[in-house]
Amino acid sequence: MIGILAAMDTEVEAIKNIMEIKKEELYQGMNFTYGTIENKEVVLCKCGVGKCLASMSATLLCTKEKLSALINVGVAGGLKEDQNVLDIVISDKIVQADYDTSPIDGDDGIGLVFEADEKLKETCIEAAKKAKITYHVGTIASQDIFMARKEYDRLMTKFADSACSEMEGGAIGQIAHVFNVPVLIVRSLSDVVDHHDNPMEFTTYAQIASKQAATLIKEMMRS
């Protein structure tokens, strides 16, 4: 069974719309939706926003079900000039960018980094090509911060290779590695930090970006 985590209602509903739903269950305060996507058994959970809720939801999924993979899908803010709204970012690494124990650990205490599963990454790349979705492969940076200019400057100083910023993937990556479950973080860009119309972009495109991410997940399941 494949576990899918999404933070917001718009992201969850986009996934539900591509599922054949079998049942829904409330477990430890979290909503689990069971069903299939392209005949693959999946369980979908709305984790809520932020690393704390994301880690709790991922732990519940990994303890309740025997997962063959854990995928976190949703929207994010792009960080590169060559990106556009509705592009997809596929993780090769996931970093908790606001983790900092450098006063006692030096540079080794800046950020917690986790590798995405190579097979899932390659499957996602092929799915993006088949769906004709523009994609980028790179580091997904997680912080309990909604990105603005000063936070952007701080993040890129520490993690210059970050391709997008969001609030859950780093925690999910860590839990997946603890449970030895292959993990992938996939984000559809609802806004891009260097674009001047960002405030309008997020409110306008978050729902469309969620549907784009769901389209990619459906194509992945076909593979």
Short mmCIF file of the C-alpha atoms (twelve columns), coordinates in Angstrom:
data_MODEL
# 
_entry.id   MODEL 
# 
loop_
_atom_site.group_PDB 
_atom_site.id 
_atom_site.type_symbol 
_atom_site.label_atom_id 
_atom_site.label_alt_id 
_atom_site.label_comp_id 
_atom_site.label_asym_id 
_atom_site.label_seq_id 
_atom_site.Cartn_x 
_atom_site.Cartn_y 
_atom_site.Cartn_z 
_atom_site.pdbx_PDB_model_num 
ATOM 1   C CA . MET A 1   0.000   0.000  0.000   1 
ATOM 2   C CA . ILE A 2   1.187   3.489  -0.886  1 
ATOM 3   C CA . GLY A 3   0.732   6.280  1.627   1 
ATOM 4   C CA . ILE A 4   -0.055  9.785  0.394   1 
ATOM 5   C CA . LEU A 5   0.111   12.836 2.643   1 
ATOM 6   C CA . ALA A 6   -1.209  16.301 1.803   1 
ATOM 7   C CA . ALA A 7   -1.493  19.328 4.063   1 
ATOM 8   C CA . MET A 8   -4.479  21.372 2.885   1 
ATOM 9   C CA . ASP A 9   -8.071  20.684 1.890   1 
ATOM 10  C CA . THR A 10  -7.463  21.751 -1.715  1 
ATOM 11  C CA . GLU A 11  -4.562  19.300 -1.996  1 
ATOM 12  C CA . VAL A 12  -6.525  16.444 -0.403  1 
ATOM 13  C CA . GLU A 13  -9.614  16.999 -2.539  1 
ATOM 14  C CA . ALA A 14  -7.528  16.972 -5.712  1 
ATOM 15  C CA . ILE A 15  -6.190  13.527 -4.765  1 
ATOM 16  C CA . LYS A 16  -9.640  12.241 -3.781  1 
ATOM 17  C CA . ASN A 17  -10.922 13.248 -7.200  1 
ATOM 18  C CA . ILE A 18  -8.548  10.774 -8.866  1 
ATOM 19  C CA . MET A 19  -9.217  7.972  -6.351  1 
ATOM 20  C CA . GLU A 20  -11.694 5.113  -6.333  1 
ATOM 21  C CA . ILE A 21  -12.606 5.574  -2.668  1 
ATOM 22  C CA . LYS A 22  -13.405 2.452  -0.636  1 
ATOM 23  C CA . LYS A 23  -13.709 3.818  2.894   1 
ATOM 24  C CA . GLU A 24  -12.853 6.728  5.146   1 
ATOM 25  C CA . GLU A 25  -11.692 6.339  8.721   1 
ATOM 26  C CA . LEU A 26  -10.877 8.678  11.597  1 
ATOM 27  C CA . TYR A 27  -7.741  7.430  13.333  1 
ATOM 28  C CA . GLN A 28  -6.137  9.270  16.259  1 
ATOM 29  C CA . GLY A 29  -7.800  12.461 15.094  1 
ATOM 30  C CA . MET A 30  -6.565  12.116 11.497  1 
ATOM 31  C CA . ASN A 31  -8.749  11.407 8.456   1 
ATOM 32  C CA . PHE A 32  -7.592  8.373  6.456   1 
ATOM 33  C CA . THR A 33  -9.127  7.716  3.040   1 
ATOM 34  C CA . TYR A 34  -8.585  4.253  1.538   1 
ATOM 35  C CA . GLY A 35  -8.952  3.365  -2.110  1 
ATOM 36  C CA . THR A 36  -7.141  2.907  -5.391  1 
ATOM 37  C CA . ILE A 37  -5.505  5.079  -8.030  1 
ATOM 38  C CA . GLU A 38  -4.947  3.292  -11.326 1 
ATOM 39  C CA . ASN A 39  -5.544  -0.004 -9.464  1 
ATOM 40  C CA . LYS A 40  -2.830  0.729  -6.891  1 
ATOM 41  C CA . GLU A 41  -3.882  0.459  -3.238  1 
ATOM 42  C CA . VAL A 42  -3.423  3.829  -1.511  1 
ATOM 43  C CA . VAL A 43  -4.230  5.486  1.785   1 
ATOM 44  C CA . LEU A 44  -4.551  9.264  1.802   1 
ATOM 45  C CA . CYS A 45  -4.185  11.399 4.916   1 
ATOM 46  C CA . LYS A 46  -4.669  15.129 5.430   1 
ATOM 47  C CA . CYS A 47  -1.747  15.946 7.690   1 
ATOM 48  C CA . GLY A 48  -2.316  19.650 8.267   1 
ATOM 49  C CA . VAL A 49  0.187   22.476 7.869   1 
ATOM 50  C CA . GLY A 50  3.623   22.432 9.475   1 
ATOM 51  C CA . LYS A 51  6.282   19.942 10.456  1 
ATOM 52  C CA . CYS A 52  4.739   18.870 13.757  1 
ATOM 53  C CA . LEU A 53  1.421   17.720 12.285  1 
ATOM 54  C CA . ALA A 54  3.221   16.273 9.275   1 
ATOM 55  C CA . SER A 55  5.495   14.123 11.458  1 
ATOM 56  C CA . MET A 56  2.541   12.918 13.540  1 
ATOM 57  C CA . SER A 57  0.557   11.952 10.440  1 
ATOM 58  C CA . ALA A 58  3.512   10.210 8.826   1 
ATOM 59  C CA . THR A 59  4.154   8.245  12.030  1 
ATOM 60  C CA . LEU A 60  0.519   7.154  12.220  1 
ATOM 61  C CA . LEU A 61  0.594   6.027  8.591   1 
ATOM 62  C CA . CYS A 62  3.841   4.111  9.025   1 
ATOM 63  C CA . THR A 63  2.681   2.345  12.200  1 
ATOM 64  C CA . LYS A 64  -0.902  1.597  11.095  1 
ATOM 65  C CA . GLU A 65  -0.149  0.309  7.589   1 
ATOM 66  C CA . LYS A 66  2.687   -1.589 5.944   1 
ATOM 67  C CA . LEU A 67  3.670   0.981  3.335   1 
ATOM 68  C CA . SER A 68  5.668   0.282  0.190   1 
ATOM 69  C CA . ALA A 69  6.151   4.032  -0.327  1 
ATOM 70  C CA . LEU A 70  5.252   7.366  1.227   1 
ATOM 71  C CA . ILE A 71  4.550   10.332 -1.052  1 
ATOM 72  C CA . ASN A 72  3.945   13.872 0.125   1 
ATOM 73  C CA . VAL A 73  2.151   15.934 -2.492  1 
ATOM 74  C CA . GLY A 74  0.900   19.491 -2.622  1 
ATOM 75  C CA . VAL A 75  1.843   23.061 -3.449  1 
ATOM 76  C CA . ALA A 76  4.933   25.123 -2.684  1 
ATOM 77  C CA . GLY A 77  6.665   28.382 -3.459  1 
ATOM 78  C CA . GLY A 78  9.316   28.268 -6.165  1 
ATOM 79  C CA . LEU A 79  12.771  29.710 -5.494  1 
ATOM 80  C CA . LYS A 80  14.441  29.804 -8.930  1 
ATOM 81  C CA . GLU A 81  14.202  32.410 -11.673 1 
ATOM 82  C CA . ASP A 82  13.643  29.806 -14.396 1 
ATOM 83  C CA . GLN A 83  10.552  28.382 -12.672 1 
ATOM 84  C CA . ASN A 84  6.957   29.212 -13.435 1 
ATOM 85  C CA . VAL A 85  3.662   28.738 -11.660 1 
ATOM 86  C CA . LEU A 86  2.343   25.160 -12.138 1 
ATOM 87  C CA . ASP A 87  5.805   23.713 -12.716 1 
ATOM 88  C CA . ILE A 88  6.484   20.597 -10.650 1 
ATOM 89  C CA . VAL A 89  9.425   20.146 -8.273  1 
ATOM 90  C CA . ILE A 90  10.522  16.553 -7.657  1 
ATOM 91  C CA . SER A 91  12.748  15.982 -4.650  1 
ATOM 92  C CA . ASP A 92  16.188  14.479 -4.793  1 
ATOM 93  C CA . LYS A 93  16.849  15.767 -1.276  1 
ATOM 94  C CA . ILE A 94  14.656  17.133 1.487   1 
ATOM 95  C CA . VAL A 95  16.051  19.520 4.087   1 
ATOM 96  C CA . GLN A 96  14.658  20.833 7.358   1 
ATOM 97  C CA . ALA A 97  16.072  24.270 6.687   1 
ATOM 98  C CA . ASP A 98  15.099  25.815 10.015  1 
ATOM 99  C CA . TYR A 99  16.891  23.144 12.056  1 
ATOM 100 C CA . ASP A 100 19.925  24.776 13.674  1 
ATOM 101 C CA . THR A 101 22.115  23.428 16.483  1 
ATOM 102 C CA . SER A 102 25.206  25.199 15.147  1 
ATOM 103 C CA . PRO A 103 26.074  26.891 18.480  1 
ATOM 104 C CA . ILE A 104 27.121  23.444 19.756  1 
ATOM 105 C CA . ASP A 105 27.576  21.428 16.533  1 
ATOM 106 C CA . GLY A 106 29.062  23.980 14.142  1 
ATOM 107 C CA . ASP A 107 28.155  23.755 10.453  1 
ATOM 108 C CA . ASP A 108 27.050  20.119 10.873  1 
ATOM 109 C CA . GLY A 109 24.152  21.403 12.973  1 
ATOM 110 C CA . ILE A 110 22.628  23.488 10.187  1 
ATOM 111 C CA . GLY A 111 19.764  21.646 8.522   1 
ATOM 112 C CA . LEU A 112 18.668  18.005 8.567   1 
ATOM 113 C CA . VAL A 113 18.954  16.467 5.102   1 
ATOM 114 C CA . PHE A 114 17.232  13.307 3.842   1 
ATOM 115 C CA . GLU A 115 17.511  11.601 0.468   1 
ATOM 116 C CA . ALA A 116 14.462  10.924 -1.669  1 
ATOM 117 C CA . ASP A 117 14.045  7.396  -2.974  1 
ATOM 118 C CA . GLU A 118 15.819  7.063  -6.313  1 
ATOM 119 C CA . LYS A 119 13.276  4.711  -7.910  1 
ATOM 120 C CA . LEU A 120 10.331  6.897  -6.895  1 
ATOM 121 C CA . LYS A 121 12.163  9.954  -8.202  1 
ATOM 122 C CA . GLU A 122 12.819  8.355  -11.592 1 
ATOM 123 C CA . THR A 123 9.213   7.120  -11.827 1 
ATOM 124 C CA . CYS A 124 7.990   10.635 -11.104 1 
ATOM 125 C CA . ILE A 125 10.277  12.135 -13.739 1 
ATOM 126 C CA . GLU A 126 8.938   9.740  -16.363 1 
ATOM 127 C CA . ALA A 127 5.370   10.509 -15.270 1 
ATOM 128 C CA . ALA A 128 5.996   14.238 -15.665 1 
ATOM 129 C CA . LYS A 129 7.333   13.668 -19.167 1 
ATOM 130 C CA . LYS A 130 4.309   11.561 -20.151 1 
ATOM 131 C CA . ALA A 131 1.903   14.133 -18.697 1 
ATOM 132 C CA . LYS A 132 3.831   16.930 -20.440 1 
ATOM 133 C CA . ILE A 133 4.327   18.791 -17.161 1 
ATOM 134 C CA . THR A 134 7.376   21.024 -16.807 1 
ATOM 135 C CA . TYR A 135 9.428   19.691 -13.926 1 
ATOM 136 C CA . HIS A 136 12.526  20.499 -11.906 1 
ATOM 137 C CA . VAL A 137 14.535  18.096 -9.755  1 
ATOM 138 C CA . GLY A 138 16.144  19.526 -6.655  1 
ATOM 139 C CA . THR A 139 16.222  20.100 -2.930  1 
ATOM 140 C CA . ILE A 140 12.904  20.770 -1.238  1 
ATOM 141 C CA . ALA A 141 13.348  23.016 1.783   1 
ATOM 142 C CA . SER A 142 10.964  22.754 4.734   1 
ATOM 143 C CA . GLN A 143 10.482  25.490 7.312   1 
ATOM 144 C CA . ASP A 144 7.633   26.400 9.625   1 
ATOM 145 C CA . ILE A 145 7.567   29.722 7.786   1 
ATOM 146 C CA . PHE A 146 5.457   31.049 4.918   1 
ATOM 147 C CA . MET A 147 8.129   32.408 2.613   1 
ATOM 148 C CA . ALA A 148 8.670   36.160 2.169   1 
ATOM 149 C CA . ARG A 149 11.681  38.154 0.955   1 
ATOM 150 C CA . LYS A 150 13.738  38.222 4.171   1 
ATOM 151 C CA . GLU A 151 13.164  34.495 4.743   1 
ATOM 152 C CA . TYR A 152 14.127  33.827 1.116   1 
ATOM 153 C CA . ASP A 153 17.460  35.597 1.519   1 
ATOM 154 C CA . ARG A 154 18.208  33.692 4.723   1 
ATOM 155 C CA . LEU A 155 17.283  30.320 3.202   1 
ATOM 156 C CA . MET A 156 19.306  30.755 0.019   1 
ATOM 157 C CA . THR A 157 22.355  31.831 2.000   1 
ATOM 158 C CA . LYS A 158 22.316  28.490 3.814   1 
ATOM 159 C CA . PHE A 159 20.847  26.206 1.134   1 
ATOM 160 C CA . ALA A 160 21.503  27.757 -2.259  1 
ATOM 161 C CA . ASP A 161 20.414  24.631 -4.152  1 
ATOM 162 C CA . SER A 162 16.852  24.760 -2.753  1 
ATOM 163 C CA . ALA A 163 14.293  24.535 -5.556  1 
ATOM 164 C CA . CYS A 164 11.173  25.282 -3.524  1 
ATOM 165 C CA . SER A 165 10.020  26.030 -0.002  1 
ATOM 166 C CA . GLU A 166 7.162   24.403 1.928   1 
ATOM 167 C CA . MET A 167 6.283   23.363 5.471   1 
ATOM 168 C CA . GLU A 168 5.918   19.570 5.733   1 
ATOM 169 C CA . GLY A 169 8.308   17.586 3.539   1 
ATOM 170 C CA . GLY A 170 11.349  17.703 5.825   1 
ATOM 171 C CA . ALA A 171 9.464   16.123 8.703   1 
ATOM 172 C CA . ILE A 172 7.885   13.481 6.476   1 
ATOM 173 C CA . GLY A 173 11.298  12.664 5.019   1 
ATOM 174 C CA . GLN A 174 12.726  12.142 8.484   1 
ATOM 175 C CA . ILE A 175 9.888   9.870  9.648   1 
ATOM 176 C CA . ALA A 176 10.051  7.816  6.452   1 
ATOM 177 C CA . HIS A 177 13.774  7.249  6.977   1 
ATOM 178 C CA . VAL A 178 13.201  6.202  10.596  1 
ATOM 179 C CA . PHE A 179 10.664  3.596  9.415   1 
ATOM 180 C CA . ASN A 180 12.760  2.645  6.368   1 
ATOM 181 C CA . VAL A 181 9.941   3.518  3.948   1 
ATOM 182 C CA . PRO A 182 10.854  4.885  0.490   1 
ATOM 183 C CA . VAL A 183 9.838   8.542  0.345   1 
ATOM 184 C CA . LEU A 184 9.269   11.202 -2.284  1 
ATOM 185 C CA . ILE A 185 8.171   14.824 -1.944  1 
ATOM 186 C CA . VAL A 186 6.406   16.354 -4.959  1 
ATOM 187 C CA . ARG A 187 5.358   19.973 -5.163  1 
ATOM 188 C CA . SER A 188 3.415   21.961 -7.749  1 
ATOM 189 C CA . LEU A 189 4.370   25.635 -7.704  1 
ATOM 190 C CA . SER A 190 1.578   28.027 -6.766  1 
ATOM 191 C CA . ASP A 191 3.897   31.047 -6.704  1 
ATOM 192 C CA . VAL A 192 7.536   31.917 -7.422  1 
ATOM 193 C CA . VAL A 193 9.487   34.220 -5.146  1 
ATOM 194 C CA . ASP A 194 11.112  36.338 -7.878  1 
ATOM 195 C CA . HIS A 195 7.844   36.999 -9.686  1 
ATOM 196 C CA . HIS A 196 6.362   40.400 -8.928  1 
ATOM 197 C CA . ASP A 197 2.733   39.202 -8.799  1 
ATOM 198 C CA . ASN A 198 3.307   36.573 -6.095  1 
ATOM 199 C CA . PRO A 199 0.416   37.542 -3.752  1 
ATOM 200 C CA . MET A 200 -2.107  37.132 -6.564  1 
ATOM 201 C CA . GLU A 201 -0.360  33.999 -7.830  1 
ATOM 202 C CA . PHE A 202 -0.777  32.065 -4.603  1 
ATOM 203 C CA . THR A 203 -4.467  32.802 -4.102  1 
ATOM 204 C CA . THR A 204 -5.254  32.241 -7.763  1 
ATOM 205 C CA . TYR A 205 -3.177  29.168 -8.455  1 
ATOM 206 C CA . ALA A 206 -3.107  27.071 -5.253  1 
ATOM 207 C CA . GLN A 207 -6.184  25.094 -6.284  1 
ATOM 208 C CA . ILE A 208 -4.971  24.679 -9.873  1 
ATOM 209 C CA . ALA A 209 -1.522  23.651 -8.628  1 
ATOM 210 C CA . SER A 210 -3.128  20.986 -6.422  1 
ATOM 211 C CA . LYS A 211 -4.882  19.513 -9.461  1 
ATOM 212 C CA . GLN A 212 -1.589  19.550 -11.363 1 
ATOM 213 C CA . ALA A 213 0.108   17.615 -8.566  1 
ATOM 214 C CA . ALA A 214 -2.753  15.097 -8.524  1 
ATOM 215 C CA . THR A 215 -2.411  14.605 -12.285 1 
ATOM 216 C CA . LEU A 216 1.236   13.736 -11.774 1 
ATOM 217 C CA . ILE A 217 0.410   11.243 -9.002  1 
ATOM 218 C CA . LYS A 218 -2.136  9.534  -11.263 1 
ATOM 219 C CA . GLU A 219 0.445   9.204  -14.017 1 
ATOM 220 C CA . MET A 220 2.970   7.814  -11.506 1 
ATOM 221 C CA . MET A 221 0.497   5.103  -10.455 1 
ATOM 222 C CA . ARG A 222 0.135   4.015  -14.066 1 
ATOM 223 C CA . SER A 223 3.841   3.215  -13.978 1 
# 
